[in-house]
mmCIF file of C-alpha atoms and ligand atoms in Angstrom:
data_model
loop_
_atom_site.group_PDB
_atom_site.id
_atom_site.type_symbol
_atom_site.label_atom_id
_atom_site.label_comp_id
_atom_site.label_asym_id
_atom_site.label_seq_id
_atom_site.Cartn_x
_atom_site.Cartn_y
_atom_site.Cartn_z
ATOM 1 C CA UNK F 293 24.124 -7.998 47.450
ATOM 2 C CA UNK F 294 25.917 -11.199 46.377
ATOM 3 C CA UNK F 295 22.833 -13.281 47.144
ATOM 4 C CA UNK F 296 20.510 -11.405 44.793
ATOM 5 C CA UNK F 297 18.982 -13.462 42.029
ATOM 6 C CA UNK F 298 19.312 -11.980 38.564
ATOM 7 C CA UNK F 299 17.183 -13.193 35.691
ATOM 8 C CA UNK F 300 19.079 -13.210 32.418
ATOM 9 C CA UNK F 301 16.833 -13.458 29.388
ATOM 10 C CA UNK F 302 19.710 -13.871 26.929
ATOM 11 C CA UNK F 303 22.112 -16.195 28.669
ATOM 12 C CA UNK F 304 24.132 -16.890 25.526
ATOM 13 C CA UNK F 305 24.588 -13.145 24.960
ATOM 14 C CA UNK F 306 25.928 -12.540 28.472
ATOM 15 C CA UNK F 307 28.241 -15.522 28.141
ATOM 16 C CA UNK F 308 29.754 -14.249 24.890
ATOM 17 C CA UNK F 309 29.924 -10.692 26.188
ATOM 18 C CA UNK F 310 31.823 -11.667 29.311
ATOM 19 C CA UNK F 311 34.240 -13.720 27.176
ATOM 20 C CA UNK F 312 34.954 -10.652 25.051
ATOM 21 C CA UNK F 313 35.291 -8.355 28.069
ATOM 22 C CA UNK F 314 37.601 -10.750 29.914
ATOM 23 C CA UNK F 315 39.741 -11.240 26.841
ATOM 24 C CA UNK F 316 40.109 -7.504 26.208
ATOM 25 C CA UNK F 317 40.500 -6.368 29.791
ATOM 26 C CA UNK F 318 43.214 -8.823 30.794
ATOM 27 C CA UNK F 319 45.274 -8.030 27.706
ATOM 28 C CA UNK F 320 47.251 -4.909 28.464
ATOM 29 C CA UNK F 321 47.389 -3.468 24.943
ATOM 30 C CA UNK F 322 43.722 -4.234 24.251
ATOM 31 C CA UNK F 323 41.961 -2.862 27.336
ATOM 32 C CA UNK F 324 41.782 0.673 25.929
ATOM 33 C CA UNK F 325 39.536 -0.652 23.124
ATOM 34 C CA UNK F 326 36.731 -1.308 25.608
ATOM 35 C CA UNK F 327 37.141 2.155 27.116
ATOM 36 C CA UNK F 328 37.175 3.713 23.645
ATOM 37 C CA UNK F 329 34.062 1.774 22.773
ATOM 38 C CA UNK F 330 32.241 3.047 25.865
ATOM 39 C CA UNK F 331 33.275 6.615 25.161
ATOM 40 C CA UNK F 332 32.330 6.279 21.520
ATOM 41 C CA UNK F 333 28.904 4.855 22.430
ATOM 42 C CA UNK F 334 28.274 7.755 24.792
ATOM 43 C CA UNK F 335 29.248 10.367 22.217
ATOM 44 C CA UNK F 336 27.435 8.550 19.402
ATOM 45 C CA UNK F 337 24.203 8.515 21.393
ATOM 46 C CA UNK F 338 24.428 12.122 22.487
ATOM 47 C CA UNK F 339 25.560 13.748 19.234
ATOM 48 C CA UNK F 340 21.977 13.867 18.012
ATOM 49 C CA UNK F 341 21.188 16.411 20.721
ATOM 50 C CA UNK F 342 23.763 18.859 19.371
ATOM 51 C CA UNK F 343 23.335 21.153 16.389
ATOM 52 C CA UNK F 344 23.053 19.690 12.914
ATOM 53 C CA UNK F 345 26.739 20.024 11.953
ATOM 54 C CA UNK F 346 27.488 17.279 14.481
ATOM 55 C CA UNK F 347 24.686 15.174 13.118
ATOM 56 C CA UNK F 348 25.997 15.626 9.586
ATOM 57 C CA UNK F 349 29.460 14.501 10.704
ATOM 58 C CA UNK F 350 27.911 11.161 11.658
ATOM 59 C CA UNK F 351 26.321 10.617 8.263
ATOM 60 C CA UNK F 352 29.172 8.734 6.526
ATOM 61 C CA UNK F 353 29.192 6.175 9.354
ATOM 62 C CA UNK F 354 25.406 5.805 9.246
ATOM 63 C CA UNK F 355 25.517 5.401 5.498
ATOM 64 C CA UNK F 356 28.095 2.640 5.800
ATOM 65 C CA UNK F 357 26.305 0.732 8.546
ATOM 66 C CA UNK F 358 22.610 1.338 7.820
ATOM 67 C CA UNK F 359 22.565 2.824 4.329
ATOM 68 C CA UNK F 360 21.024 6.024 5.773
ATOM 69 C CA UNK F 361 22.041 9.093 3.770
ATOM 70 C CA UNK F 362 19.744 11.829 5.061
ATOM 71 C CA UNK F 363 19.136 13.332 8.481
ATOM 72 C CA UNK F 364 15.810 13.314 10.272
ATOM 73 C CA UNK F 365 13.497 16.266 9.634
ATOM 74 C CA UNK F 366 13.567 18.671 12.577
ATOM 75 C CA UNK F 367 9.849 18.359 13.345
ATOM 76 C CA UNK F 368 10.154 14.583 13.508
ATOM 77 C CA UNK F 369 13.209 14.815 15.712
ATOM 78 C CA UNK F 370 11.404 17.224 18.058
ATOM 79 C CA UNK F 371 8.399 14.926 18.434
ATOM 80 C CA UNK F 372 10.666 11.991 19.239
ATOM 81 C CA UNK F 373 12.569 13.994 21.820
ATOM 82 C CA UNK F 374 9.379 15.274 23.429
ATOM 83 C CA UNK F 375 8.136 11.704 23.582
ATOM 84 C CA UNK F 376 11.401 10.527 25.182
ATOM 85 C CA UNK F 377 11.391 13.301 27.768
ATOM 86 C CA UNK F 378 7.671 13.816 28.471
ATOM 87 C CA UNK F 379 6.020 10.844 26.782
ATOM 88 C CA UNK F 380 2.983 10.693 29.046
ATOM 89 C CA UNK F 381 2.285 14.414 28.759
ATOM 90 C CA UNK F 382 2.541 14.139 24.992
ATOM 91 C CA UNK F 383 0.454 10.968 25.228
ATOM 92 C CA UNK F 384 -2.357 12.867 26.952
ATOM 93 C CA UNK F 385 -2.542 15.294 24.024
ATOM 94 C CA UNK F 386 -2.111 12.505 21.483
ATOM 95 C CA UNK F 387 -4.865 10.240 22.808
ATOM 96 C CA UNK F 388 -7.252 13.182 23.114
ATOM 97 C CA UNK F 389 -6.763 13.790 19.389
ATOM 98 C CA UNK F 390 -6.740 10.264 17.936
ATOM 99 C CA UNK F 391 -7.894 7.614 20.408
ATOM 100 C CA UNK F 392 -11.415 7.997 21.699
ATOM 101 C CA UNK F 393 -13.361 5.749 24.035
ATOM 102 C CA UNK F 394 -15.065 3.945 21.114
ATOM 103 C CA UNK F 395 -11.647 2.974 19.727
ATOM 104 C CA UNK F 396 -10.565 1.702 23.116
ATOM 105 C CA UNK F 397 -13.708 -0.414 23.465
ATOM 106 C CA UNK F 398 -13.263 -1.887 19.992
ATOM 107 C CA UNK F 399 -9.604 -2.705 20.715
ATOM 108 C CA UNK F 400 -10.639 -4.341 24.016
ATOM 109 C CA UNK F 401 -13.128 -6.482 22.121
ATOM 110 C CA UNK F 402 -10.458 -7.679 19.662
ATOM 111 C CA UNK F 403 -8.078 -8.593 22.486
ATOM 112 C CA UNK F 404 -10.858 -10.465 24.295
ATOM 113 C CA UNK F 405 -11.779 -12.474 21.186
ATOM 114 C CA UNK F 406 -8.179 -13.353 20.366
ATOM 115 C CA UNK F 407 -7.430 -14.495 23.912
ATOM 116 C CA UNK F 408 -10.468 -16.736 23.722
ATOM 117 C CA UNK F 409 -9.275 -18.043 20.373
ATOM 118 C CA UNK F 410 -5.901 -18.962 21.898
ATOM 119 C CA UNK F 411 -7.692 -21.004 24.525
ATOM 120 C CA UNK F 412 -9.974 -22.773 22.037
ATOM 121 C CA UNK F 413 -7.023 -23.576 19.816
ATOM 122 C CA UNK F 414 -5.096 -24.854 22.838
ATOM 123 C CA UNK F 415 -7.895 -27.310 23.580
ATOM 124 C CA UNK F 416 -7.435 -28.875 20.145
ATOM 125 C CA UNK F 417 -3.662 -29.354 20.303
ATOM 126 C CA UNK F 418 -2.498 -32.953 20.392
ATOM 127 C CA UNK F 419 1.191 -32.567 21.236
ATOM 128 C CA UNK F 420 0.702 -31.072 24.713
ATOM 129 C CA UNK F 421 -0.708 -33.281 27.494
ATOM 130 C CA UNK F 422 -3.648 -32.376 29.729
ATOM 131 C CA UNK F 423 -1.533 -31.405 32.719
ATOM 132 C CA UNK F 424 0.616 -28.894 30.806
ATOM 133 C CA UNK F 425 -2.450 -27.717 28.917
ATOM 134 C CA UNK F 426 -4.184 -26.806 32.171
ATOM 135 C CA UNK F 427 -1.113 -24.950 33.359
ATOM 136 C CA UNK F 428 -1.007 -23.081 30.048
ATOM 137 C CA UNK F 429 -4.658 -22.120 30.487
ATOM 138 C CA UNK F 430 -3.983 -20.817 33.985
ATOM 139 C CA UNK F 431 -1.157 -18.709 32.608
ATOM 140 C CA UNK F 432 -3.331 -17.416 29.770
ATOM 141 C CA UNK F 433 -6.052 -16.385 32.211
ATOM 142 C CA UNK F 434 -3.556 -14.409 34.257
ATOM 143 C CA UNK F 435 -2.179 -12.386 31.334
ATOM 144 C CA UNK F 436 -2.749 -8.750 32.218
ATOM 145 C CA UNK F 437 -3.701 -6.464 29.315
ATOM 146 C CA UNK F 438 -2.985 -2.755 28.854
ATOM 147 C CA UNK F 439 -4.671 -1.037 25.960
ATOM 148 C CA UNK F 440 -4.195 2.501 24.651
ATOM 149 C CA UNK F 441 -2.742 4.436 27.585
ATOM 150 C CA UNK F 442 -2.239 4.300 31.354
ATOM 151 C CA UNK F 443 -5.229 5.860 33.138
ATOM 152 C CA UNK F 444 -3.148 8.349 35.102
ATOM 153 C CA UNK F 445 -2.480 10.478 32.007
ATOM 154 C CA UNK F 446 -6.123 11.607 32.040
ATOM 155 C CA UNK F 447 -5.609 12.996 35.545
ATOM 156 C CA UNK F 448 -3.888 16.392 35.452
ATOM 157 C CA UNK F 449 -2.602 16.188 39.042
ATOM 158 C CA UNK F 450 -1.085 12.737 38.620
ATOM 159 C CA UNK F 451 0.439 13.724 35.302
ATOM 160 C CA UNK F 452 2.102 16.732 36.926
ATOM 161 C CA UNK F 453 3.399 14.525 39.736
ATOM 162 C CA UNK F 454 5.021 12.216 37.188
ATOM 163 C CA UNK F 455 7.150 15.082 35.909
ATOM 164 C CA UNK F 456 7.677 16.954 39.175
ATOM 165 C CA UNK F 457 11.213 18.349 39.324
ATOM 166 C CA UNK F 458 11.726 18.398 35.565
ATOM 167 C CA UNK F 459 12.294 22.142 35.340
ATOM 168 C CA UNK F 460 13.750 23.150 32.003
ATOM 169 C CA UNK F 461 16.035 26.086 31.318
ATOM 170 C CA UNK F 462 15.290 28.162 28.255
ATOM 171 C CA UNK F 463 18.023 28.141 25.588
ATOM 172 C CA UNK F 464 19.858 25.261 27.288
ATOM 173 C CA UNK F 465 18.688 22.425 25.129
ATOM 174 C CA UNK F 466 21.631 20.033 25.533
ATOM 175 C CA UNK F 467 21.795 20.581 29.284
ATOM 176 C CA UNK F 468 18.047 19.966 29.590
ATOM 177 C CA UNK F 469 18.345 16.720 27.647
ATOM 178 C CA UNK F 470 21.118 15.400 29.887
ATOM 179 C CA UNK F 471 19.049 16.400 32.906
ATOM 180 C CA UNK F 472 16.072 14.400 31.643
ATOM 181 C CA UNK F 473 18.278 11.364 30.949
ATOM 182 C CA UNK F 474 19.701 11.571 34.500
ATOM 183 C CA UNK F 475 16.234 11.854 36.013
ATOM 184 C CA UNK F 476 14.955 8.843 34.134
ATOM 185 C CA UNK F 477 17.984 6.781 35.194
ATOM 186 C CA UNK F 478 17.392 7.810 38.768
ATOM 187 C CA UNK F 479 13.758 6.730 38.550
ATOM 188 C CA UNK F 480 14.874 3.296 37.381
ATOM 189 C CA UNK F 481 17.515 2.892 40.078
ATOM 190 C CA UNK F 482 15.057 3.925 42.791
ATOM 191 C CA UNK F 483 12.856 0.991 41.764
ATOM 192 C CA UNK F 484 15.515 -1.432 42.963
ATOM 193 C CA UNK F 485 14.144 -3.591 45.799
ATOM 194 C CA UNK F 486 10.804 -1.813 45.535
ATOM 195 C CA UNK F 487 7.580 -3.663 44.892
ATOM 196 C CA UNK F 488 6.757 -3.926 41.200
ATOM 197 C CA UNK F 489 4.135 -1.411 40.123
ATOM 198 C CA UNK F 490 1.725 -3.486 38.025
ATOM 199 C CA UNK F 491 0.175 -0.371 36.478
ATOM 200 C CA UNK F 492 3.473 0.924 35.026
ATOM 201 C CA UNK F 493 3.955 1.028 31.253
ATOM 202 C CA UNK F 494 7.236 0.540 29.426
ATOM 203 C CA UNK F 495 6.076 2.315 26.270
ATOM 204 C CA UNK F 496 4.550 5.748 25.855
ATOM 205 C CA UNK F 497 1.029 6.126 24.365
ATOM 206 C CA UNK F 498 2.124 7.361 20.932
ATOM 207 C CA UNK F 499 4.545 4.447 20.370
ATOM 208 C CA UNK F 500 3.869 2.355 17.270
ATOM 209 C CA UNK F 501 4.811 -0.935 18.904
ATOM 210 C CA UNK F 502 3.545 -3.517 21.387
ATOM 211 C CA UNK F 503 5.082 -5.953 23.866
ATOM 212 C CA UNK F 504 4.714 -8.975 26.078
ATOM 213 C CA UNK F 505 6.664 -9.027 29.325
ATOM 214 C CA UNK F 506 7.399 -12.488 30.826
ATOM 215 C CA UNK F 507 8.052 -11.313 34.427
ATOM 216 C CA UNK F 508 4.870 -9.187 34.413
ATOM 217 C CA UNK F 509 2.890 -11.639 32.268
ATOM 218 C CA UNK F 510 1.273 -8.734 30.469
ATOM 219 C CA UNK F 511 0.482 -7.644 26.922
ATOM 220 C CA UNK F 512 0.633 -3.947 26.102
ATOM 221 C CA UNK F 513 -0.755 -2.099 23.067
ATOM 222 C CA UNK F 514 -0.189 1.677 23.117
ATOM 223 C CA UNK F 515 -2.629 3.962 21.247
ATOM 224 C CA UNK F 516 0.104 4.571 18.644
ATOM 225 C CA UNK F 517 -0.218 1.067 17.214
ATOM 226 C CA UNK F 518 -4.019 1.134 17.413
ATOM 227 C CA UNK F 519 -4.186 3.413 14.366
ATOM 228 C CA UNK F 520 -4.727 2.997 10.621
ATOM 229 C CA UNK F 521 -3.568 1.107 8.660
ATOM 230 C CA UNK F 522 -3.205 -1.430 11.494
ATOM 231 C CA UNK F 523 -6.474 -0.705 13.248
ATOM 232 C CA UNK F 524 -9.528 1.508 13.100
ATOM 233 C CA UNK F 525 -12.869 0.965 14.757
ATOM 234 C CA UNK F 526 -14.699 1.334 11.411
ATOM 235 C CA UNK F 527 -12.437 -0.841 9.232
ATOM 236 C CA UNK F 528 -13.742 -4.188 7.934
ATOM 237 C CA UNK F 529 -13.165 -7.036 10.384
ATOM 238 C CA UNK F 530 -10.840 -8.839 7.950
ATOM 239 C CA UNK F 531 -8.504 -5.844 7.870
ATOM 240 C CA UNK F 532 -8.435 -5.352 11.650
ATOM 241 C CA UNK F 533 -7.925 -9.034 12.432
ATOM 242 C CA UNK F 534 -5.331 -9.439 9.660
ATOM 243 C CA UNK F 535 -3.285 -6.474 10.871
ATOM 244 C CA UNK F 536 -3.596 -5.576 14.588
ATOM 245 C CA UNK F 537 -5.257 -8.930 15.326
ATOM 246 C CA UNK F 538 -2.179 -10.887 14.265
ATOM 247 C CA UNK F 539 -0.036 -8.525 16.387
ATOM 248 C CA UNK F 540 -2.290 -9.086 19.417
ATOM 249 C CA UNK F 541 -2.023 -12.840 18.776
ATOM 250 C CA UNK F 542 1.747 -12.462 18.435
ATOM 251 C CA UNK F 543 2.094 -10.832 21.867
ATOM 252 C CA UNK F 544 -0.147 -13.411 23.562
ATOM 253 C CA UNK F 545 1.865 -16.235 21.957
ATOM 254 C CA UNK F 546 5.093 -14.715 23.341
ATOM 255 C CA UNK F 547 3.889 -15.933 26.734
ATOM 256 C CA UNK F 548 4.340 -19.443 25.353
ATOM 257 C CA UNK F 549 7.424 -19.159 23.139
ATOM 258 C CA UNK F 550 10.845 -20.618 23.997
ATOM 259 C CA UNK F 551 11.479 -17.826 26.546
ATOM 260 C CA UNK F 552 7.968 -17.038 27.752
ATOM 261 C CA UNK F 553 7.207 -20.697 28.460
ATOM 262 C CA UNK F 554 9.847 -20.632 31.228
ATOM 263 C CA UNK F 555 7.702 -18.261 33.317
ATOM 264 C CA UNK F 556 4.428 -19.010 35.068
ATOM 265 C CA UNK F 557 1.277 -16.903 35.227
ATOM 266 C CA UNK F 558 2.644 -14.849 38.138
ATOM 267 C CA UNK F 559 5.810 -14.018 36.246
ATOM 268 C CA UNK F 560 8.015 -16.355 38.234
ATOM 269 C CA UNK F 561 10.661 -18.352 36.434
ATOM 270 C CA UNK F 562 9.272 -21.804 37.126
ATOM 271 C CA UNK F 563 8.800 -24.806 34.866
ATOM 272 C CA UNK F 564 5.162 -25.839 34.601
ATOM 273 C CA UNK F 565 5.797 -28.439 31.915
ATOM 274 C CA UNK F 566 5.660 -32.214 32.010
ATOM 275 C CA UNK F 567 8.717 -33.837 30.429
ATOM 276 C CA UNK F 568 6.750 -35.302 27.580
ATOM 277 C CA UNK F 569 5.119 -31.976 26.612
ATOM 278 C CA UNK F 570 8.422 -30.158 26.872
ATOM 279 C CA UNK F 571 10.090 -32.718 24.605
ATOM 280 C CA UNK F 572 7.324 -32.312 22.048
ATOM 281 C CA UNK F 573 7.620 -28.524 22.301
ATOM 282 C CA UNK F 574 11.344 -28.672 21.644
ATOM 283 C CA UNK F 575 10.934 -31.097 18.768
ATOM 284 C CA UNK F 576 8.513 -28.717 17.112
ATOM 285 C CA UNK F 577 10.777 -25.721 17.564
ATOM 286 C CA UNK F 578 13.445 -27.535 15.502
ATOM 287 C CA UNK F 579 11.094 -27.390 12.522
ATOM 288 C CA UNK F 580 10.902 -23.570 12.778
ATOM 289 C CA UNK F 581 14.652 -23.223 13.214
ATOM 290 C CA UNK F 582 15.256 -25.254 10.059
ATOM 291 C CA UNK F 583 12.585 -23.464 8.033
ATOM 292 C CA UNK F 584 13.732 -19.933 8.860
ATOM 293 C CA UNK F 585 17.453 -20.728 8.611
ATOM 294 C CA UNK F 586 16.836 -21.531 4.960
ATOM 295 C CA UNK F 587 15.809 -17.945 4.187
ATOM 296 C CA UNK F 588 18.583 -15.820 2.717
ATOM 297 C CA UNK F 589 19.195 -12.200 1.796
ATOM 298 C CA UNK F 590 21.845 -11.771 -0.826
ATOM 299 C CA UNK F 591 23.346 -15.157 0.048
ATOM 300 C CA UNK F 592 23.407 -14.493 3.814
ATOM 301 C CA UNK F 593 21.316 -16.926 5.867
ATOM 302 C CA UNK F 594 18.876 -15.981 8.595
ATOM 303 C CA UNK F 595 19.688 -17.422 12.048
ATOM 304 C CA UNK F 596 16.600 -19.502 12.827
ATOM 305 C CA UNK F 597 17.827 -20.164 16.350
ATOM 306 C CA UNK F 598 18.030 -16.484 17.299
ATOM 307 C CA UNK F 599 14.704 -15.558 15.692
ATOM 308 C CA UNK F 600 12.877 -18.590 17.126
ATOM 309 C CA UNK F 601 10.821 -16.777 19.781
ATOM 310 C CA UNK F 602 9.566 -14.147 17.342
ATOM 311 C CA UNK F 603 8.769 -16.770 14.705
ATOM 312 C CA UNK F 604 6.790 -18.853 17.195
ATOM 313 C CA UNK F 605 4.880 -15.676 18.116
ATOM 314 C CA UNK F 606 4.243 -14.771 14.446
ATOM 315 C CA UNK F 607 2.952 -18.249 13.638
ATOM 316 C CA UNK F 608 0.717 -18.496 16.701
ATOM 317 C CA UNK F 609 -0.468 -14.919 16.190
ATOM 318 C CA UNK F 610 -1.738 -15.352 12.645
ATOM 319 C CA UNK F 611 -3.458 -18.618 13.490
ATOM 320 C CA UNK F 612 -5.391 -17.490 16.536
ATOM 321 C CA UNK F 613 -6.307 -14.156 14.978
ATOM 322 C CA UNK F 614 -7.649 -15.977 11.915
ATOM 323 C CA UNK F 615 -9.802 -18.269 14.067
ATOM 324 C CA UNK F 616 -11.009 -15.319 16.133
ATOM 325 C CA UNK F 617 -11.899 -13.526 12.904
ATOM 326 C CA UNK F 618 -13.880 -16.505 11.596
ATOM 327 C CA UNK F 619 -15.869 -16.675 14.806
ATOM 328 C CA UNK F 620 -16.509 -12.939 14.904
ATOM 329 C CA UNK F 621 -17.577 -13.009 11.252
ATOM 330 C CA UNK F 622 -20.154 -15.754 11.916
ATOM 331 C CA UNK F 623 -21.638 -13.827 14.814
ATOM 332 C CA UNK F 624 -22.013 -10.648 12.747
ATOM 333 C CA UNK F 625 -23.032 -12.241 9.444
ATOM 334 C CA UNK F 626 -25.589 -9.598 8.574
ATOM 335 C CA UNK F 627 -23.782 -6.568 9.833
ATOM 336 C CA UNK F 628 -22.029 -4.284 7.379
ATOM 337 C CA UNK F 629 -18.789 -4.497 9.327
ATOM 338 C CA UNK F 630 -17.522 -7.262 7.087
ATOM 339 C CA UNK F 631 -17.757 -5.669 3.658
ATOM 340 C CA UNK F 632 -15.152 -6.165 0.933
ATOM 341 C CA UNK F 633 -12.933 -3.395 -0.325
ATOM 342 C CA UNK F 634 -14.264 -1.503 -3.377
ATOM 343 C CA UNK F 635 -12.354 -2.233 -6.576
ATOM 344 C CA UNK F 636 -10.558 -5.245 -5.127
ATOM 345 C CA UNK F 637 -11.687 -8.633 -6.272
ATOM 346 C CA UNK F 638 -10.770 -10.485 -3.075
ATOM 347 C CA UNK F 639 -12.989 -12.271 -0.623
ATOM 348 C CA UNK F 640 -12.737 -11.556 3.098
ATOM 349 C CA UNK F 641 -10.535 -14.510 3.964
ATOM 350 C CA UNK F 642 -8.060 -13.427 1.311
ATOM 351 C CA UNK F 643 -8.231 -9.844 2.586
ATOM 352 C CA UNK F 644 -7.287 -11.065 6.058
ATOM 353 C CA UNK F 645 -3.980 -12.423 4.723
ATOM 354 C CA UNK F 646 -3.371 -9.422 2.458
ATOM 355 C CA UNK F 647 -3.911 -7.149 5.445
ATOM 356 C CA UNK F 648 -1.447 -9.266 7.455
ATOM 357 C CA UNK F 649 1.176 -9.020 4.697
ATOM 358 C CA UNK F 650 0.715 -5.237 4.443
ATOM 359 C CA UNK F 651 1.670 -4.977 8.099
ATOM 360 C CA UNK F 652 5.235 -5.882 7.195
ATOM 361 C CA UNK F 653 5.652 -3.748 4.057
ATOM 362 C CA UNK F 654 8.823 -1.729 4.437
ATOM 363 C CA UNK F 655 11.594 0.016 2.591
ATOM 364 C CA UNK F 656 15.076 -0.890 3.703
ATOM 365 C CA UNK F 657 18.536 -0.583 2.206
ATOM 366 C CA UNK F 658 20.595 -3.730 1.717
ATOM 367 C CA UNK F 659 23.119 -2.553 4.358
ATOM 368 C CA UNK F 660 20.396 -2.119 6.912
ATOM 369 C CA UNK F 661 18.928 -5.542 6.063
ATOM 370 C CA UNK F 662 22.288 -7.207 6.631
ATOM 371 C CA UNK F 663 22.661 -5.321 9.893
ATOM 372 C CA UNK F 664 19.246 -6.572 11.048
ATOM 373 C CA UNK F 665 20.014 -10.089 9.878
ATOM 374 C CA UNK F 666 22.731 -10.378 12.522
ATOM 375 C CA UNK F 667 21.148 -8.194 15.241
ATOM 376 C CA UNK F 668 17.359 -8.271 15.128
ATOM 377 C CA UNK F 669 15.539 -11.037 17.036
ATOM 378 C CA UNK F 670 12.756 -10.755 14.418
ATOM 379 C CA UNK F 671 12.925 -12.340 10.976
ATOM 380 C CA UNK F 672 13.331 -9.839 8.124
ATOM 381 C CA UNK F 673 9.867 -8.550 7.136
ATOM 382 C CA UNK F 674 9.549 -10.570 3.888
ATOM 383 C CA UNK F 675 10.149 -13.810 5.827
ATOM 384 C CA UNK F 676 7.773 -12.830 8.593
ATOM 385 C CA UNK F 677 5.155 -12.986 5.857
ATOM 386 C CA UNK F 678 6.378 -15.931 3.775
ATOM 387 C CA UNK F 679 7.433 -18.069 6.759
ATOM 388 C CA UNK F 680 4.085 -17.807 8.525
ATOM 389 C CA UNK F 681 1.813 -18.295 5.542
ATOM 390 C CA UNK F 682 3.869 -21.285 4.356
ATOM 391 C CA UNK F 683 2.839 -22.934 7.631
ATOM 392 C CA UNK F 684 -0.783 -21.875 7.374
ATOM 393 C CA UNK F 685 -3.346 -24.377 6.043
ATOM 394 C CA UNK F 686 -5.898 -21.554 6.178
ATOM 395 C CA UNK F 687 -3.791 -19.414 3.836
ATOM 396 C CA UNK F 688 -3.474 -22.239 1.288
ATOM 397 C CA UNK F 689 -7.201 -22.770 1.453
ATOM 398 C CA UNK F 690 -8.022 -19.076 1.048
ATOM 399 C CA UNK F 691 -5.897 -18.773 -2.088
ATOM 400 C CA UNK F 692 -6.330 -22.360 -3.392
ATOM 401 C CA UNK F 693 -2.568 -22.922 -3.462
ATOM 402 C CA UNK F 694 -1.554 -26.143 -5.175
ATOM 403 C CA UNK F 695 0.038 -28.619 -2.777
ATOM 404 C CA UNK F 696 3.812 -29.055 -2.630
ATOM 405 C CA UNK F 697 4.452 -25.543 -3.952
ATOM 406 C CA UNK F 698 6.667 -22.903 -2.326
ATOM 407 C CA UNK F 699 3.774 -21.225 -0.536
ATOM 408 C CA UNK F 700 2.101 -24.528 0.350
ATOM 409 C CA UNK F 701 4.840 -27.010 1.284
ATOM 410 C CA UNK F 702 3.783 -30.438 2.581
ATOM 411 C CA UNK F 703 5.944 -30.070 5.711
ATOM 412 C CA UNK F 704 4.391 -27.338 7.854
ATOM 413 C CA UNK F 705 5.781 -26.184 11.215
ATOM 414 C CA UNK F 706 3.102 -25.907 13.874
ATOM 415 C CA UNK F 707 3.205 -25.182 17.574
ATOM 416 C CA UNK F 708 0.402 -23.067 19.054
HETATM 417 ZN ZN1 ZN G 989 7.573 -10.185 19.305
#
């Protein structure tokens, strides 16, 4: 229908894409390039489901683009495929093994404390006026949270219903895979014009990731990310708040970043900002854009404009998790949940930041880093650490950083 409203989250992307498509499609001798690209993308994405000689044929390309020079172990591949095809069935087995009720309760408690911390921090902000502040609070209150797994996976009947019609044929692996892909597409298309199901998840339980969705105004943390080293119910508070806590804070802050702020608490695209608060917001975002654009890998600059939303979320996340941690620590002063780590001569506040930094430890080839630098909306992991702690007064205090040094610059970017 011509009158349907479509929400485009990356307007700039669609604009550039349609320029490219128009340019290629109207030029007679260029139009085949688009068709080739579509065919290539299809084959490229499906080759993995064929036997390993096909996978090996892809290796030189993967090495060039991502620096990858080995193929995935079969067992790992099989788990991924099972998760893609029957993620909630696998999730039922997974959560039974590694995510008990005590873990879920502890994770709920962390989310509750960090939400509260966002609100308390919001009260102290000077740049946003009372009217916008109240609107922000209303939005915060309405954020729906999903922790661990959707309840239906514990119900055998409902789980079977979810995969009704997914009959597999023995010895027909490729065919089965295509069948699953078709089914999942169909499921998505059937949702068109249907009422949104607020209980639906967009990630399976074993996924090591989390998300905030602006149109659903919800934060989601699958059981897969609620695992060591990011989270465990018996870890010291400093470790939990420094790792999963900053991620929880990150997702909440997404509701108030440069994209999330355009939606209200009910997920409608509606401005709830006064002009003066919005101007202040935008002024402050310029500071982040400048700071992160200065980071380079091998001479290539990060694009602080593209990574803005993620950087706002990282900076808000670490701050509110730190405050939530301080408050939790005070209330459990005598409990043994806040011990230090044996053999490490760091106090708890320092451990919080060390735990945060560990979250982003990774191994990556230079090729892959350059690829991410132009594609990933997140800052490269080293700058997710350096950028945020440079802006953190609490970090400088914890480590007694001298003022006007690299890790404690006098100009700090602050938003939430
Ligand atoms: Zn994010």
